[in-house]
Short mmCIF file of N, CA and C in Angstrom, two decimals:
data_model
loop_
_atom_site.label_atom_id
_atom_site.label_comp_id
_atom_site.label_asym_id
_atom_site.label_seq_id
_atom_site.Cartn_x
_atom_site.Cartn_y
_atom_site.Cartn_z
N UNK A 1 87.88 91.26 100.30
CA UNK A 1 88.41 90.64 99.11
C UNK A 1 89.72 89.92 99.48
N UNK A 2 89.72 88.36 99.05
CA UNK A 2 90.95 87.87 99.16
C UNK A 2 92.27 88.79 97.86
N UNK A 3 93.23 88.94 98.65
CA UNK A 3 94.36 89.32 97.96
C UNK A 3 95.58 88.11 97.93
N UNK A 4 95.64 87.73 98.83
CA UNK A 4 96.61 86.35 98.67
C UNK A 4 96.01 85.16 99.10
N UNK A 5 95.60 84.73 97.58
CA UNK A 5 94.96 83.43 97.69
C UNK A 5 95.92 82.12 98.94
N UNK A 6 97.57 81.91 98.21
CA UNK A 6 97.79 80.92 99.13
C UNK A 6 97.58 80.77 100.62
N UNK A 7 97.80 82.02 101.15
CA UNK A 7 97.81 82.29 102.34
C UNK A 7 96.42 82.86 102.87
N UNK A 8 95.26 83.48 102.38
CA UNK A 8 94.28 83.66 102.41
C UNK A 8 94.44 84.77 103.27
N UNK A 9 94.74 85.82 102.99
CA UNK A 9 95.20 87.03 103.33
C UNK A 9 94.02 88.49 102.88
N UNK A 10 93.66 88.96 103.30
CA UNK A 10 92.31 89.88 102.61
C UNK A 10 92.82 91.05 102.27
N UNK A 11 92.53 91.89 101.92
CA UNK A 11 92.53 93.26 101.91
C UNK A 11 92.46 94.10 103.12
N UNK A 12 91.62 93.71 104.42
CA UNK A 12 91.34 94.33 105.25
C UNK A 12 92.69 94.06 106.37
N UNK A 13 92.98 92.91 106.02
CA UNK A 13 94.56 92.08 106.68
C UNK A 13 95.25 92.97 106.70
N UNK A 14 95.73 93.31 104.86
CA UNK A 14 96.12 94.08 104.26
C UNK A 14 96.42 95.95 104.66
N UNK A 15 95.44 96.33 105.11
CA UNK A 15 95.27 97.70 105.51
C UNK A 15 95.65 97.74 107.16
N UNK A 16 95.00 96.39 108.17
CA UNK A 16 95.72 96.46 109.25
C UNK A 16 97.16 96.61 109.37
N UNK A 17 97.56 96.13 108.39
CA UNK A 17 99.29 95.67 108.87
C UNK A 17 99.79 97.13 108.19
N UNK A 18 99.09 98.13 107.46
CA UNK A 18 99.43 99.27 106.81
C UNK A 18 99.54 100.17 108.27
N UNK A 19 98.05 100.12 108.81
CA UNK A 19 97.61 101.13 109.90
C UNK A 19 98.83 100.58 111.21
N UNK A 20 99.43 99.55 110.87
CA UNK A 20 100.07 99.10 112.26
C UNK A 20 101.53 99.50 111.97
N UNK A 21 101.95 99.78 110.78
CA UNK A 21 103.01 100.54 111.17
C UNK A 21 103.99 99.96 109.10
N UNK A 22 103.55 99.30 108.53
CA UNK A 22 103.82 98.64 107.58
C UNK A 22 104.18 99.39 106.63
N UNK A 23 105.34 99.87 106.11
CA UNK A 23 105.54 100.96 104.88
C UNK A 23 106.15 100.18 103.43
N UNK A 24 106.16 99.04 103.80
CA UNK A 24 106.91 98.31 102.49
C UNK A 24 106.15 97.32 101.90
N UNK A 25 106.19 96.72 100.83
CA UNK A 25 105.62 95.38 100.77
C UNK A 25 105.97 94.01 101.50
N UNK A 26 107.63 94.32 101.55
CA UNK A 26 108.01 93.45 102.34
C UNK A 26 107.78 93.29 103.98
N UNK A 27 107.06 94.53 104.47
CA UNK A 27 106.61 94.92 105.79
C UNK A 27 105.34 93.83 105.78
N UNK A 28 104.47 94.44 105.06
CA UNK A 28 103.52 93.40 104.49
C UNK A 28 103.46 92.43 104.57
N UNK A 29 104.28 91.39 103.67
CA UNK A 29 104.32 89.88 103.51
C UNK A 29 104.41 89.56 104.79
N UNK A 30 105.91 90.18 106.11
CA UNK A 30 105.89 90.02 107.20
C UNK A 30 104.94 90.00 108.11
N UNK A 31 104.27 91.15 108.20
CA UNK A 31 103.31 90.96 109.17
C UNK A 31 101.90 90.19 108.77
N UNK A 32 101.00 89.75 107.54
CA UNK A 32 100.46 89.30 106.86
C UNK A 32 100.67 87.69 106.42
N UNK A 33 101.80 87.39 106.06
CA UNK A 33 101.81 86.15 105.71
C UNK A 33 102.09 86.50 103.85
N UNK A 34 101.20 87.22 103.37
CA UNK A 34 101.05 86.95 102.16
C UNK A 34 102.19 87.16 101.41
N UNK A 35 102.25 86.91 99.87
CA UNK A 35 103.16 87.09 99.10
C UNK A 35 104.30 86.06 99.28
N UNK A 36 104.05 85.24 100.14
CA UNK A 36 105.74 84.64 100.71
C UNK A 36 105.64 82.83 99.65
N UNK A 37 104.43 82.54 98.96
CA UNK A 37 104.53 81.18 98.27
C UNK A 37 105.05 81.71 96.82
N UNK A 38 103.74 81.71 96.38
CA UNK A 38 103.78 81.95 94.67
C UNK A 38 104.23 83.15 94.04
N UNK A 39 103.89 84.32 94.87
CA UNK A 39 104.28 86.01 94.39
C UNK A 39 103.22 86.64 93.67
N UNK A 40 102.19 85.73 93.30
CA UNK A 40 100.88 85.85 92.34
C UNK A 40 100.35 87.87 93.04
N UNK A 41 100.39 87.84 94.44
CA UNK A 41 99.78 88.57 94.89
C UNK A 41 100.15 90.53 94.99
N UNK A 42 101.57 89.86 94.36
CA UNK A 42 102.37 91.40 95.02
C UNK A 42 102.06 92.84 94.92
N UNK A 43 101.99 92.71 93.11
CA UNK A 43 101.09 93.95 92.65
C UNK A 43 100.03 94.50 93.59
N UNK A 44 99.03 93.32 93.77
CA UNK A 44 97.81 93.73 94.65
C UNK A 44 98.25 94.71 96.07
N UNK A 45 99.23 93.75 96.54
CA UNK A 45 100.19 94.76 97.82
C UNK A 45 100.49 95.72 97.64
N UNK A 46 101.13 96.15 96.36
CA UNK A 46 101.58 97.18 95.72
C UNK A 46 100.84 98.21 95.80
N UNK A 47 99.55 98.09 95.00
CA UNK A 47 98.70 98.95 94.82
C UNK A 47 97.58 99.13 95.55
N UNK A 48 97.54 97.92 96.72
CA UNK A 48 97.01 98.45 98.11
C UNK A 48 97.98 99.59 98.72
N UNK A 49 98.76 99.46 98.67
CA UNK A 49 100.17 100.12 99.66
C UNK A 49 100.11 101.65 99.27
N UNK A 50 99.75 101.69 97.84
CA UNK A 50 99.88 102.88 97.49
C UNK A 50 98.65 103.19 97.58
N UNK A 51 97.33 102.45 97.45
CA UNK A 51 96.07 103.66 97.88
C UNK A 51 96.02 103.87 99.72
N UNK A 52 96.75 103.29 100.28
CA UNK A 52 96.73 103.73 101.99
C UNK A 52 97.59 104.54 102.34
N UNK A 53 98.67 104.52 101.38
CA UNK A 53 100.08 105.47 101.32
C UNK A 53 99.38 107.06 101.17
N UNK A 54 98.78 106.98 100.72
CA UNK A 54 98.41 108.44 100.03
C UNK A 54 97.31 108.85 100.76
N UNK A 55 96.54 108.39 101.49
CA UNK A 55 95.49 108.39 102.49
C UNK A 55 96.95 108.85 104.01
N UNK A 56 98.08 108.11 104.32
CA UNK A 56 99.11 108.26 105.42
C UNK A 56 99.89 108.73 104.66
N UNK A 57 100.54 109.56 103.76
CA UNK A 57 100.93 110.90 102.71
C UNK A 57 101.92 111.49 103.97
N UNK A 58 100.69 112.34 104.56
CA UNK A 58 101.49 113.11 105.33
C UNK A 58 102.06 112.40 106.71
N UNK A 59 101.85 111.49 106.97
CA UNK A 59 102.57 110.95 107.86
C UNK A 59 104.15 109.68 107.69
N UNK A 60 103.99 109.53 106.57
CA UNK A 60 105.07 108.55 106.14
C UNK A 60 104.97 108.55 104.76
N UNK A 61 106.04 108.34 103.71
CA UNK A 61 106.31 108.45 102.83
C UNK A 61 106.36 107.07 102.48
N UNK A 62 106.10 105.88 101.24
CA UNK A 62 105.65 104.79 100.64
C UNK A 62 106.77 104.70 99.71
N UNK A 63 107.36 104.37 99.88
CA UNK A 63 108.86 104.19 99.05
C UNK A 63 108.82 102.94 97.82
N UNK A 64 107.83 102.22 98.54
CA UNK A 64 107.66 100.95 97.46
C UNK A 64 107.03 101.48 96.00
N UNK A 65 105.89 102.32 96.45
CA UNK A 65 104.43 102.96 96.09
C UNK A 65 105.18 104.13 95.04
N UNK A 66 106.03 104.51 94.84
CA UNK A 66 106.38 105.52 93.88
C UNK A 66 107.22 104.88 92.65
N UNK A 67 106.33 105.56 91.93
CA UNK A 67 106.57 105.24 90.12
C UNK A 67 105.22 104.17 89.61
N UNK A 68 104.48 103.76 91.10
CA UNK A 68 103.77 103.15 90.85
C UNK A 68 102.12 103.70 89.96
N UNK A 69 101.49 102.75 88.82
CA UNK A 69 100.42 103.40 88.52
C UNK A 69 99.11 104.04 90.19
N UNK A 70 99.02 105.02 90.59
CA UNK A 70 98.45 105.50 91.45
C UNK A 70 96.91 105.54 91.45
#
């Protein structure tokens, strides 16, 4: 699934740049590309971040990802 249309950024993009070391959204946009034109996409980051966050729970804590709907 595309998640950032401008940049054409997927979901699976998305989860690499999680598994590679990515704990923020702004980690994200960095290693990804996405989020950096319109912002249309962020939420989606968001709430990617937090379903991989919680899957890597016990290994790193998601700082973006809290307060977030889960």
């Amino acid at each position: 699934m595309i998640v950032c249309h401008c940049k054409v950024v997927s979901d699976r993009d998305v989860a690499a740049a999680i598994a590679d070391g990515a704990r923020t959204v702004r980690q994200i946009c960095g290693a990804s590309g996405a989020g950096r034109d319109c912002g249309g996409c962020v939420f989606s980051l968001k709430r990617l971040l937090c379903e991989h966050g919680a899957v890597l729970g016990a290994v790193s804590p998601v700082p973006e990802a809290e307060g977030a709907a889960c």
